[in-house]
XYZ file of C-alpha atoms in Angstrom:
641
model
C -2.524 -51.816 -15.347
C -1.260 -54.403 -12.730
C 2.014 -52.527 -12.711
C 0.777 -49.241 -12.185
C 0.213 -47.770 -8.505
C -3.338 -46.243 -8.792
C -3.757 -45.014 -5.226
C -1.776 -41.876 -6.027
C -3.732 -41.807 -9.560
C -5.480 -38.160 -9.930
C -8.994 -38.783 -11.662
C -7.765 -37.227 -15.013
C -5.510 -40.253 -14.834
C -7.793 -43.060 -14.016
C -10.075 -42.000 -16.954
C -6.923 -42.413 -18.845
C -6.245 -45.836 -18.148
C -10.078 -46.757 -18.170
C -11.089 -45.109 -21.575
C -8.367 -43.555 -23.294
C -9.466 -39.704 -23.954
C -9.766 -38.300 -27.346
C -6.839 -36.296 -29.365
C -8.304 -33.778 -30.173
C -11.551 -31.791 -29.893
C -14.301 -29.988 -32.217
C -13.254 -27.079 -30.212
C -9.615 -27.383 -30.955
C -10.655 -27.249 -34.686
C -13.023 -24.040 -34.130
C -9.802 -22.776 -32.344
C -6.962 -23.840 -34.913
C -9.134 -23.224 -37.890
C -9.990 -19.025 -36.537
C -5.872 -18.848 -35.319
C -4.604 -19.801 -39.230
C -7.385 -17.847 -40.641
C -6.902 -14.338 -38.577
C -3.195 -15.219 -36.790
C -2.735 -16.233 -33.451
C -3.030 -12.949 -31.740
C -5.859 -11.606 -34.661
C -8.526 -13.551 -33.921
C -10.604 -15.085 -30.928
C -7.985 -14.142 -28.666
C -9.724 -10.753 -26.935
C -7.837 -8.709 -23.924
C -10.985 -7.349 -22.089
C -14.676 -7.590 -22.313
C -14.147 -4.354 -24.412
C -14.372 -6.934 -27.370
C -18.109 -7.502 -27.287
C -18.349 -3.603 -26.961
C -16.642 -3.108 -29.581
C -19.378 -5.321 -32.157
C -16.919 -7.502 -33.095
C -14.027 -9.735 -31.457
C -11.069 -7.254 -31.301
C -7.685 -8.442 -31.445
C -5.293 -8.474 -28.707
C -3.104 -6.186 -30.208
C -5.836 -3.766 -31.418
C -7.193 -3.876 -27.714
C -4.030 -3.198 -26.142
C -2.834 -0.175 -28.129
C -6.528 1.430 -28.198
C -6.679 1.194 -24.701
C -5.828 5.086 -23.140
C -2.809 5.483 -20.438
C -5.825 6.732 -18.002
C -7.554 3.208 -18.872
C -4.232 1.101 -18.182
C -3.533 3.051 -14.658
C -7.281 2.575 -13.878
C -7.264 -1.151 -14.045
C -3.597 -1.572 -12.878
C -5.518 -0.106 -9.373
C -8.139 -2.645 -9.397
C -5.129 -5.023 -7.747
C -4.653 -4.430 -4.497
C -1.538 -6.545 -3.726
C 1.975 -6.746 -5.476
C 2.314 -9.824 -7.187
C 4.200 -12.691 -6.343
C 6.979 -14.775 -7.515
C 6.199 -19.249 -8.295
C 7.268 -21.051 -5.663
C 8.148 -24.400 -5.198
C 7.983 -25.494 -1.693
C 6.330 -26.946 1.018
C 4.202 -23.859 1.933
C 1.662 -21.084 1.186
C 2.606 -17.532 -0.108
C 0.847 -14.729 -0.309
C 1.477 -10.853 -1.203
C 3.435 -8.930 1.387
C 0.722 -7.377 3.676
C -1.449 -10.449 3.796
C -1.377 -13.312 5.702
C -2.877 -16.766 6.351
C -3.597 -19.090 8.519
C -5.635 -22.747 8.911
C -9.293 -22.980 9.504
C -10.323 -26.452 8.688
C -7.998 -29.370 8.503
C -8.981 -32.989 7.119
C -9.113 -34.606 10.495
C -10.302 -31.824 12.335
C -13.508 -31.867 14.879
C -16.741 -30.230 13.888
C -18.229 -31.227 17.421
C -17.381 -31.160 20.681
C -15.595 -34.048 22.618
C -14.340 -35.423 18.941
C -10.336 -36.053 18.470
C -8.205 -34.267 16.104
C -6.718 -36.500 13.538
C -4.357 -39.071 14.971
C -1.062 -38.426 12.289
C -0.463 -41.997 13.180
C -3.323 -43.876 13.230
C -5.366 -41.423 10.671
C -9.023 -41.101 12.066
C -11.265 -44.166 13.674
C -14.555 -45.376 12.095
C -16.434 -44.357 15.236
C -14.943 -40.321 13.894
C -15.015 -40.626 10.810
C -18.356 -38.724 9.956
C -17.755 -36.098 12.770
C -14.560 -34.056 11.322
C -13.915 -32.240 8.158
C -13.610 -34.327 5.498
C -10.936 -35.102 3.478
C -9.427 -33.815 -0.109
C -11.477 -30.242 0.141
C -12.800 -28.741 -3.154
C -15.739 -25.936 -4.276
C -17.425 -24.353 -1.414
C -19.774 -21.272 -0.398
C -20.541 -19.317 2.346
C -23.941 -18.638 3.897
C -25.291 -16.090 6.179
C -28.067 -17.437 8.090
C -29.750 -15.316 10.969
C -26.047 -13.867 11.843
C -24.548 -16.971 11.624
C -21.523 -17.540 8.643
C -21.580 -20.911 7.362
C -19.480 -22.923 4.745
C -20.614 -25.454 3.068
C -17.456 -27.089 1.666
C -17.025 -30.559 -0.797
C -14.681 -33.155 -0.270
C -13.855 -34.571 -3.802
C -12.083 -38.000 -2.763
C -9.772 -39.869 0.034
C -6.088 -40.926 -0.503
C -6.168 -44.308 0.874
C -2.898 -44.785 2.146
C -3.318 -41.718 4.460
C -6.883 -42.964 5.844
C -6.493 -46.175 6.171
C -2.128 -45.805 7.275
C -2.915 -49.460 8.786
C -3.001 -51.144 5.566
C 0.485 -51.595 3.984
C -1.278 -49.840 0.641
C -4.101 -48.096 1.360
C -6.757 -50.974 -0.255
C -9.854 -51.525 2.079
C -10.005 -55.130 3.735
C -13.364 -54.651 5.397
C -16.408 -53.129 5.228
C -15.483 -50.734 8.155
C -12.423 -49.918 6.118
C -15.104 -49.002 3.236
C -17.344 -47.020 6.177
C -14.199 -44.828 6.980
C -13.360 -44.127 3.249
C -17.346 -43.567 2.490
C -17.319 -40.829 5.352
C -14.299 -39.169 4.738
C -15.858 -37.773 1.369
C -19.070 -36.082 0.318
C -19.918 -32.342 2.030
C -18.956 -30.518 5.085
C -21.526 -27.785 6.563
C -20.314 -26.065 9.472
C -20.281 -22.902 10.843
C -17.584 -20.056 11.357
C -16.693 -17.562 13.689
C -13.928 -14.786 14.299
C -12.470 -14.440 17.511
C -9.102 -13.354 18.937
C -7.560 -16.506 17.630
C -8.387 -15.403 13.748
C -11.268 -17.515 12.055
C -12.318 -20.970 14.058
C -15.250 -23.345 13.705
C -17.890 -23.079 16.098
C -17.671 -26.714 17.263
C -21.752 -26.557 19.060
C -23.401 -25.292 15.987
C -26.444 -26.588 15.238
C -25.335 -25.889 11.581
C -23.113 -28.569 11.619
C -23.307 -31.765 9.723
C -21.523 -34.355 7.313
C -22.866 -35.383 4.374
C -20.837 -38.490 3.131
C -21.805 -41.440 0.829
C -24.450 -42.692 2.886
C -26.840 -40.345 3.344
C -30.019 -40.166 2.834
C -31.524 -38.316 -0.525
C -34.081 -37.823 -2.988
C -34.143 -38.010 -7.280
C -36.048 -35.009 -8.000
C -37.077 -34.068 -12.082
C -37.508 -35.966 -15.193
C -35.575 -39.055 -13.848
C -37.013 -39.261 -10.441
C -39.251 -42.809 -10.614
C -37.949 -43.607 -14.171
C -37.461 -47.260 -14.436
C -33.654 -46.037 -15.080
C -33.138 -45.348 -11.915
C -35.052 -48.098 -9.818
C -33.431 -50.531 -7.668
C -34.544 -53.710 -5.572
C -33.624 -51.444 -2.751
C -35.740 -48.471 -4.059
C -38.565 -49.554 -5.933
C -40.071 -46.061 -6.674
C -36.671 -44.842 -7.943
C -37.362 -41.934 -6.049
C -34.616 -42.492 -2.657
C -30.921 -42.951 -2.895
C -27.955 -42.752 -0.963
C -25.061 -40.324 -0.968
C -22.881 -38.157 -2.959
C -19.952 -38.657 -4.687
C -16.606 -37.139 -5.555
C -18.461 -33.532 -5.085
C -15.955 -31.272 -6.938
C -16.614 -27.695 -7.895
C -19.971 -26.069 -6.051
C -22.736 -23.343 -6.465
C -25.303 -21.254 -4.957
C -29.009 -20.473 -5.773
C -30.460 -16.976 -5.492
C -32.789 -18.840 -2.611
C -29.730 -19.554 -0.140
C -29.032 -23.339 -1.063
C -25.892 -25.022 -1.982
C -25.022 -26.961 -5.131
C -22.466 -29.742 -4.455
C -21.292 -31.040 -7.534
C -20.774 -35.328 -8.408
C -18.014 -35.378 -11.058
C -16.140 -38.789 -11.611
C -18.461 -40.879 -9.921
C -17.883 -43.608 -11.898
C -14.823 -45.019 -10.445
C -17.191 -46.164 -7.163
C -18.973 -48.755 -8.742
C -17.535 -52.148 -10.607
C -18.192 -55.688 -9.729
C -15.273 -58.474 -8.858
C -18.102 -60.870 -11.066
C -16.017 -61.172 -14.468
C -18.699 -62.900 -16.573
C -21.582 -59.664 -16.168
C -21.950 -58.063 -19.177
C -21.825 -54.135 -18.801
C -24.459 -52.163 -20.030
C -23.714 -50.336 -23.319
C -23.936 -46.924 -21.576
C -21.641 -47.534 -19.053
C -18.997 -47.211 -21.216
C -19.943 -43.237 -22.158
C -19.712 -42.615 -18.253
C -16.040 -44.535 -17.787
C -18.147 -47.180 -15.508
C -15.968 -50.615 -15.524
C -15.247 -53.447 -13.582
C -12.581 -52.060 -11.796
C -12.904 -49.270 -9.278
C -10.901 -47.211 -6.581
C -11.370 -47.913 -3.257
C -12.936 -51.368 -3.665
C -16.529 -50.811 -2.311
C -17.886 -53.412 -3.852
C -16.116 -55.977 -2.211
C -17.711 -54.749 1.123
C -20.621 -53.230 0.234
C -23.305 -54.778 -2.539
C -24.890 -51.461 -3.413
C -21.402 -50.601 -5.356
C -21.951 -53.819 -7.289
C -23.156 -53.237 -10.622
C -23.821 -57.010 -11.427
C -26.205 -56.707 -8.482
C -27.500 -53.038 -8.938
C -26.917 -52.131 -12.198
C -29.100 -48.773 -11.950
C -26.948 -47.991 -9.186
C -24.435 -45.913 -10.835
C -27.388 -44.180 -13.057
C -28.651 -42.207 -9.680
C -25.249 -41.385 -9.730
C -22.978 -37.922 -11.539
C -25.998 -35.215 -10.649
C -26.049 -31.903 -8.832
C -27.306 -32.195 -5.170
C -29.083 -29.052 -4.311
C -28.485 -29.025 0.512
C -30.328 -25.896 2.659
C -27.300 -25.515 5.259
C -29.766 -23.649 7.389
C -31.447 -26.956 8.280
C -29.320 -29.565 9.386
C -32.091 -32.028 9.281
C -33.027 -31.767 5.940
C -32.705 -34.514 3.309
C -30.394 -33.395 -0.056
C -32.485 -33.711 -3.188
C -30.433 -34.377 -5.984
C -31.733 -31.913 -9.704
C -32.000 -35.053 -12.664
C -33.217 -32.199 -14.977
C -29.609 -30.508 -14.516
C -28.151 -33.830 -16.410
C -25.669 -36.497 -15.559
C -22.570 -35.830 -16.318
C -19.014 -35.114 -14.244
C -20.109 -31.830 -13.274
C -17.213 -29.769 -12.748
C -19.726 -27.133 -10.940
C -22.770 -24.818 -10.900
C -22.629 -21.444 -12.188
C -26.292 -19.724 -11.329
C -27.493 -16.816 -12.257
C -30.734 -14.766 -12.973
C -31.695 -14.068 -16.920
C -33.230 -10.413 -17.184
C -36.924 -12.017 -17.513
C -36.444 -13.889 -13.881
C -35.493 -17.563 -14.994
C -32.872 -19.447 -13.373
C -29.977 -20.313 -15.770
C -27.385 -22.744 -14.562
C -24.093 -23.248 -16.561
C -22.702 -26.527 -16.348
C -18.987 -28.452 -17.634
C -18.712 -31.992 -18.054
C -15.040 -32.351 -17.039
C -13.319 -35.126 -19.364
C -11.647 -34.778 -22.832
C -14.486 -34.328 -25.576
C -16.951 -33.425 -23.297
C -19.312 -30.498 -23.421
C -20.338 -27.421 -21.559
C -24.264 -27.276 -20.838
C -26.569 -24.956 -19.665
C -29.910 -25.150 -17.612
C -32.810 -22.312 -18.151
C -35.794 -22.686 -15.938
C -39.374 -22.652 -17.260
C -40.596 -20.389 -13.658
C -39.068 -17.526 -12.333
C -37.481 -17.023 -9.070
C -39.400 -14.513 -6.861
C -37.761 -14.078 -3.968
C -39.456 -15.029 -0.810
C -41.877 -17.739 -3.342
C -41.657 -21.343 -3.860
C -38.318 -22.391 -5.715
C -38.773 -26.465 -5.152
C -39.520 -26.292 -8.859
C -37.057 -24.102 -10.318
C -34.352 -26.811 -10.859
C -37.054 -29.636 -11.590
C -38.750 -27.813 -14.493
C -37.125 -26.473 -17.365
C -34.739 -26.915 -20.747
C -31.129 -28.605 -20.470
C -28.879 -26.913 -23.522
C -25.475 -28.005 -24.644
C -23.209 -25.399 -26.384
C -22.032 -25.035 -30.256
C -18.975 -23.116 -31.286
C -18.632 -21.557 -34.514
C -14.977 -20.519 -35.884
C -16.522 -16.878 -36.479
C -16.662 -15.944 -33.118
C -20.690 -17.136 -32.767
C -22.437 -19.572 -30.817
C -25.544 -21.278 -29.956
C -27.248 -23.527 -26.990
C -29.071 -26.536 -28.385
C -31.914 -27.716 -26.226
C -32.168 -31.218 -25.001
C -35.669 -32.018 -25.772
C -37.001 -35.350 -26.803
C -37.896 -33.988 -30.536
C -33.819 -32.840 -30.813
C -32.699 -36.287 -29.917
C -35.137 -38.694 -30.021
C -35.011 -39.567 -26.388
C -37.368 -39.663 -23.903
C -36.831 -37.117 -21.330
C -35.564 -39.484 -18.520
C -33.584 -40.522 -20.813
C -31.941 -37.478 -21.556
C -31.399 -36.622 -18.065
C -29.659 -40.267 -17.602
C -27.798 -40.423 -20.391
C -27.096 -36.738 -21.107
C -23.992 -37.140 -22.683
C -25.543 -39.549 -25.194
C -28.266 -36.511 -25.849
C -25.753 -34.010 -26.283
C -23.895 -35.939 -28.882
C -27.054 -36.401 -31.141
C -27.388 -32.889 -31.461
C -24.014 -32.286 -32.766
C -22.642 -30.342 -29.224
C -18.596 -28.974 -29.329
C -16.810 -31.083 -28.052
C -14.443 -29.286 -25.536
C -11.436 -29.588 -23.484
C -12.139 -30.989 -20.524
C -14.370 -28.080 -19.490
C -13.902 -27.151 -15.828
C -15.385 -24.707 -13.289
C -17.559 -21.616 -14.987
C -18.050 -18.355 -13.425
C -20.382 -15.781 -14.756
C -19.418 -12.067 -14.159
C -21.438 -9.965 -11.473
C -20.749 -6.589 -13.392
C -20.722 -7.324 -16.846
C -22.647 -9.745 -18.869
C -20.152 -12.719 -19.482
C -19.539 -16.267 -17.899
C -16.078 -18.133 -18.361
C -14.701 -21.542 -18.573
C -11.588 -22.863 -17.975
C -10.448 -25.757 -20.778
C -7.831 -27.681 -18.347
C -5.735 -28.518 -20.762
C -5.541 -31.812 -23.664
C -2.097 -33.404 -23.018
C -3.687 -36.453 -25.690
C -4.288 -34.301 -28.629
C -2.898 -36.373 -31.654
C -2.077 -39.164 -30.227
C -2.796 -42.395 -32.516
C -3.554 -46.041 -30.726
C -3.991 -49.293 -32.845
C -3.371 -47.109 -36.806
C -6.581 -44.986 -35.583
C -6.904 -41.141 -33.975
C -8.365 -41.180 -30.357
C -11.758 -40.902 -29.820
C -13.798 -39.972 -27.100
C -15.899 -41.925 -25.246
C -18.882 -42.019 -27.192
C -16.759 -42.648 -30.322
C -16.800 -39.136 -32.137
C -13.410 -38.905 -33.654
C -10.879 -36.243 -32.879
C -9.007 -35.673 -35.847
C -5.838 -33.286 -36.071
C -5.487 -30.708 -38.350
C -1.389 -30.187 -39.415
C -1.716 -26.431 -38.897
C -3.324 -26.617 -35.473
C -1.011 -24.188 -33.036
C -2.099 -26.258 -30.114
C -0.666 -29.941 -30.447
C -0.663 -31.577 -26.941
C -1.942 -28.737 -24.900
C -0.666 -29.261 -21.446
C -1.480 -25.779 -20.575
C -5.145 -25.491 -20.993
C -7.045 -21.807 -21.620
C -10.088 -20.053 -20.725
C -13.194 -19.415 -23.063
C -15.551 -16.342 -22.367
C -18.907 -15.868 -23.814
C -21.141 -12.795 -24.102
C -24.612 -13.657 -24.484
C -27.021 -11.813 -27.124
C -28.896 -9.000 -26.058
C -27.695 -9.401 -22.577
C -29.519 -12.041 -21.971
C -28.425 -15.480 -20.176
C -31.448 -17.651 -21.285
C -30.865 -16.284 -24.969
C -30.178 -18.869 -26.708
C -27.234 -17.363 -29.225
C -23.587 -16.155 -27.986
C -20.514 -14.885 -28.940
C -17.316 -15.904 -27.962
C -13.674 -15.435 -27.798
C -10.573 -16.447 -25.348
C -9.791 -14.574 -22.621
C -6.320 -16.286 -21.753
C -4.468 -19.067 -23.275
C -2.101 -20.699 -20.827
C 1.834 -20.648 -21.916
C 5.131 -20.518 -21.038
C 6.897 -17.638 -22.625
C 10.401 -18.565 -20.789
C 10.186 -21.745 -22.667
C 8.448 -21.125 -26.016
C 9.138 -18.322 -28.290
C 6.341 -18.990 -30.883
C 2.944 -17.843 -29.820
C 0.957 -20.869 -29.709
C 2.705 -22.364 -26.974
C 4.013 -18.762 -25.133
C 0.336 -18.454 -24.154
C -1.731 -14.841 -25.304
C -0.638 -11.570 -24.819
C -1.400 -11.233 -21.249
C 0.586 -14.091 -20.070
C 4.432 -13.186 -19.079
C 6.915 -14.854 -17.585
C 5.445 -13.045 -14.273
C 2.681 -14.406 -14.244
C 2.102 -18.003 -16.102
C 0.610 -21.113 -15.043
C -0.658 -24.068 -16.569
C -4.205 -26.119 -16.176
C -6.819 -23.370 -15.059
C -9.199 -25.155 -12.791
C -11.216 -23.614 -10.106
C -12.450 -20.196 -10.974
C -14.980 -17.600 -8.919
C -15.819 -13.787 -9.675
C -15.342 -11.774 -6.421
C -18.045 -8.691 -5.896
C -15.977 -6.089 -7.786
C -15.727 -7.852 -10.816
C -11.999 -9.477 -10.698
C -11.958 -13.353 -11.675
C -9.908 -15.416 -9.448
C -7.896 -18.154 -11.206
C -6.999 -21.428 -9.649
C -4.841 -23.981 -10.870
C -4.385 -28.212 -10.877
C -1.829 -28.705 -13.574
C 1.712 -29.720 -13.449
C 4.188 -28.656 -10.425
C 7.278 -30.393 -11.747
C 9.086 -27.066 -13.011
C 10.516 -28.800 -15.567
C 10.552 -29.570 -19.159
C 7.404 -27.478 -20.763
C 6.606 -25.910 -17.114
C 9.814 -24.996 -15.835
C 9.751 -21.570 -14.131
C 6.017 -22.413 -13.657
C 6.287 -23.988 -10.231
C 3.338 -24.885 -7.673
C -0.027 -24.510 -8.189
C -1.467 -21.169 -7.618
C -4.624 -19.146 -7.514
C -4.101 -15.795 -9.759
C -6.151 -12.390 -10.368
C -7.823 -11.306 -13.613
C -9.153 -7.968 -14.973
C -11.437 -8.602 -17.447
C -11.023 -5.042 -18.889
C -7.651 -4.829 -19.712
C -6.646 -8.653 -19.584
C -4.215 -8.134 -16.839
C -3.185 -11.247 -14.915
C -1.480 -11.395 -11.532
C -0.538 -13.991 -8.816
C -1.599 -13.739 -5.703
C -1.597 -16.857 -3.920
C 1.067 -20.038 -4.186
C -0.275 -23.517 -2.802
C 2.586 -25.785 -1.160
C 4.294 -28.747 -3.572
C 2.080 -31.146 -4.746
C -1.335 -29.697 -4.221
C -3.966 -28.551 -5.974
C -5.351 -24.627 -5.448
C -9.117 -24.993 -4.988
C -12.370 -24.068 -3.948
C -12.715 -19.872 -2.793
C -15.754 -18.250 -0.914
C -15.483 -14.773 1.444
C -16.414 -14.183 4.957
C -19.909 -11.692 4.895
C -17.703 -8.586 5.294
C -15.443 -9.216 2.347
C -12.419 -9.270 4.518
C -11.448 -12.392 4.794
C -11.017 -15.216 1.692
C -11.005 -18.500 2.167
C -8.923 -20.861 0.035
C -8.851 -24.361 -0.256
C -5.644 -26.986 -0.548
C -6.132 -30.093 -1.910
C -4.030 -32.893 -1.945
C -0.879 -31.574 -0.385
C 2.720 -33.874 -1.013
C 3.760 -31.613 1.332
C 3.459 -32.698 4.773
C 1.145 -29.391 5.148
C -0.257 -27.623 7.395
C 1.047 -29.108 10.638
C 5.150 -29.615 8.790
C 7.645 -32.158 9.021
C 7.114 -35.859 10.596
C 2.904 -34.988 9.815
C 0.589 -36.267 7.556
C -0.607 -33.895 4.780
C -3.829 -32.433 5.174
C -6.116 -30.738 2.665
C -6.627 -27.945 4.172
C -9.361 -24.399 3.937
C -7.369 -21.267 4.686
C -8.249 -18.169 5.869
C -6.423 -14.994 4.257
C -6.697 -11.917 4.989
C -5.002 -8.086 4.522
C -2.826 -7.033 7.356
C -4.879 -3.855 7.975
C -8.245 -5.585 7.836
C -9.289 -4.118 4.475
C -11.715 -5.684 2.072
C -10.093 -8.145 -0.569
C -13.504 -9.598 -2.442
């Protein structure tokens, strides 16, 4: 590891050289095992939520030459753009009569009198809470009294380009650690249209920062468990911050879900003779971390707070319509990375919140409330009380949630809210590829999931198959089409009787990730609605607009080479879940990372985020890259969400 540069690491990668992910997952099997049965294209692969309609999970091909001419036109109209070519440079792209342009840079002022970012001296420690935030991820916009407002994460810092005085980004001093700490967390500010396109409104009293210092309360099952107590917090009932907020949510009620995924890598110790606790281990919590905090900053010691990183990998529930008011973060939602917060309404009132756990053998979770939501009534509750399930996958197309409960496992229910993962292995959960951001369908009754990808899939270290980090092996099966997926798919589930909080499910894939120009057998050409027109690789970020089109954003691989040549930069793509159809829409510039997608009130305006550009993007050549939230938006002002 001492030979390796890890300030350019992505996340995936640091869990990689921390705890070596598994090879292969109980949902591979499900996968491989229905493909050899039925053939690739017979079985769970399903163009179309026509599928569940249809009683049964159609095949593609079935689908496609069933479906009428009228049909096909119908949905072909549901795109309003001309797709795009891949690109593969330094810039964004979008479909000839739309356009873009910058609305929040890392660096940028959210108040008055505050600097932009200084491209050579990055931003000062005295600044560093009072702009937008770097490495922008999952975010949601909120109208309040008239007023739009976007509440927007920021996932993580690249140290060399916040701290461009130190020869390689590592902190030497607790300010150094301050700047870092602020840089990340949640932005809240608010927007406004003028003559000069979309602008924040720099005297808002919406605006705020909410970094790794701020104060919060443990709410739920956990909140005052002895778990969770520290010498600084007795009651185990106050903590501070948020960290590495990925993908997002909203309630019914107007809140925002920020989202902690690989939390872990903020808290080690430089004391080599403390013994970690066995359950660090599940959580990827070791001695080493990023950004060195705890050589500044005790809190991020684990030898001196070993709870520490326990109050640590929940989902933060923040009211942007009151600046003042302290985040509360859900225990009874589970810690785990949370990739993000899919919420919706089950037909009897009760809040159900889908939930990934993005790492390799992981598991996809879902949240049903005990209360109803009523709008206008107390909701403090809703997210406190209720059942935590973790998903099963059957090879015949059927599924079931298992509830977390301390008669399934055996564990008390802090416990299972702590150590969630732990829970969700006793019950015999699927473990899945790195599940990422789920979106549930506004028009039909479906939710989605994009599986990143499993580049480790039958790999063998020391005469053994990879496990995961719990130890549940990952063995492969020699017929399995899917050996080292590096392109990743998306899983869809329809729910029995319509029903979100039902507890059974069926299930098939909507798209498997390929490259067609590449491959000529199916497994690894993708499913029948990928072409070389429209490909990609990793499916990441994901979000339904109002009409019922799922928007598709990708973090894989940008080389264009080897398996992904022809693939180019990441992208963010349309789908029809009726007929299957995929386009591109949107290409992100070299090196980044398409993520993060909310809409102004009116539907006219879509706002995209880039993350971690190579590129020096926005501001071009002789600049520092800047993640970046863009505004795009139709030429003739027509409605695109």
């Amino acid at each position: 590891m001492t030979d390796i540069d890890k300030s350019n690491l992505s996340w995936d990668e640091w869990d990689e050289l921390q705890n070596p992910p598994p090879a292969q997952t109980d949902f591979d099997r499900v996968v491989e095992t229905a493909l050899s049965r039925r053939g690739f294209l017979g079985g769970v692969l399903a163009l179309g939520s026509a599928a569940a309609a249809m009683g049964t999970l159609g095949t593609a091909a079935n689908l496609m030459s069933s479906t009428s001419a009228q049909a096909q036109e119908a949905a072909g109209s549901r795109f309003a753009f001309k797709p795009i070519p891949v690109s593969t440079d330094k810039t964004i792209h979008v479909p000839e009569g739309y356009s873009w342009k910058p609305l929040a840079k890392w660096g940028q002022p959210l108040f008055p009198g505050v600097p932009d970012l200084d491209h050579v001296n990055g931003v000062s420690l005295e600044h560093s809470d009072k702009v937008f935030g770097e490495n922008t991820d999952g975010m949601e916009m909120f109208v309040i009294g008239g007023h739009q407002v976007i509440a927007v994460n920021h996932e993580y810092v690249n140290t060399k380009v916040n701290l461009p005085k130190n020869a390689d980004g590592t902190p030497t001093s607790a300010d150094d650690v301050k700047i870092l700490q602020n840089m990340q967390g949640v932005t809240v500010m608010e927007v406004a249209e003028g003559e000069n396109g979309w602008e924040i409104v720099l005297d808002s009293p919406f605006n705020r920062r909410i970094h790794h210092n701020t104060p919060m309360k443990l709410s739920g099952p956990a909140a005052g468990s002895d778990l969770v107590k520290t010498a600084a917090d007795p009651n185990g009932t106050d903590c501070l911050g948020t960290f590495n907020n990925c993908g997002a949510g909203r309630t019914p009620w107007g809140t925002y879900l920020t989202c902690e995924e690989n939390f872990n890598g903020y808290f080690g110790t430089p004391n080599a003779e403390f013994q970690m606790p066995e359950d660090y281990k599940r959580y990827g919590i070791a001695a080493e971390t990023r950004y060195a905090y705890e050589k500044f900053d005790e809190r991020f010691d684990v030898a001196k707070n070993p709870n520490e990183p326990r109050r640590a990998g929940y989902i933060v529930e923040i009211d942007p319509s009151n600046a003042s008011s302290v985040p509360v973060k859900r225990t009874a939602l589970g810690r785990i990375k949370h990739e993000n917060a899919a919420v919706v309404v089950a037909r009897d009132g009760r809040v159900v919140v889908y939930m990934g756990d993005d790492e390799r053998g992981e598991f996809l979770y879902k949240y049903v409330s005990n209360g109803i939501y009523v709008p206008g009534a107390d909701t403090s509750k809703l997210l406190d009380e209720g059942t935590l399930f973790v998903a099963k996958f059957a090879e015949d197309g059927s599924g079931e949630w298992v509830a977390l409960t301390p008669e399934t496992t055996g564990m008390k229910m802090d416990e299972i809210c702590v150590f969630t993962r732990q829970a969700a292995s006793k019950v015999g959960a699927t473990t899945m590829d790195r599940p990422e951001w789920v979106a549930v369908n506004p028009v039909a009754i479906e939710a989605y999931c994009c599986l990143t990808n499993n580049s480790r899939r039958g790999e063998i270290k020391d005469g053994k198959m990879r496990t995961n980090a719990g130890g549940e092996e990952m063995t492969v099966n020699a017929v399995n089409p899917r050996e080292k997926n590096g392109y990743g798919q998306i899983v869809r589930w329809y729910p029995e009787v319509e029903d979100h909080a039902n507890a059974k499910f069926k299930w098939d894939l909507f798209a498997m990730a390929g490259n067609p120009a590449v491959h000529k057998d199916s497994a690894y050409a993708g499913s029948a609605n990928i072409n070389e027109g429209n490909m990609f690789n990793s499916p990441d970020g994901m979000m339904f607009d109002s009409t019922g089109l799922v928007w598709i954003q990708t973090d894989g691989d940008d080389s264009n080479e080897g398996d992904f040549l022809g693939q180019g930069n990441n992208q963010m793509l349309a789908g029809d879940p009726v007929s299957g159809r995929i386009e591109r829409f949107l290409t992100g510039p070299n090196g980044a990372e398409v993520t993060g997608l909310t809409w102004s009130a009116d539907k006219r305006t879509m706002f995209v985020g880039i993350q971690h550009p190579k590129a020096p993007f926005p501001d071009g050549e002789d600049k520092l890259p800047r993640s970046t939230v863009v505004a795009v938006k139709r030429d003739d002002n027509a409605m695109i969400g």
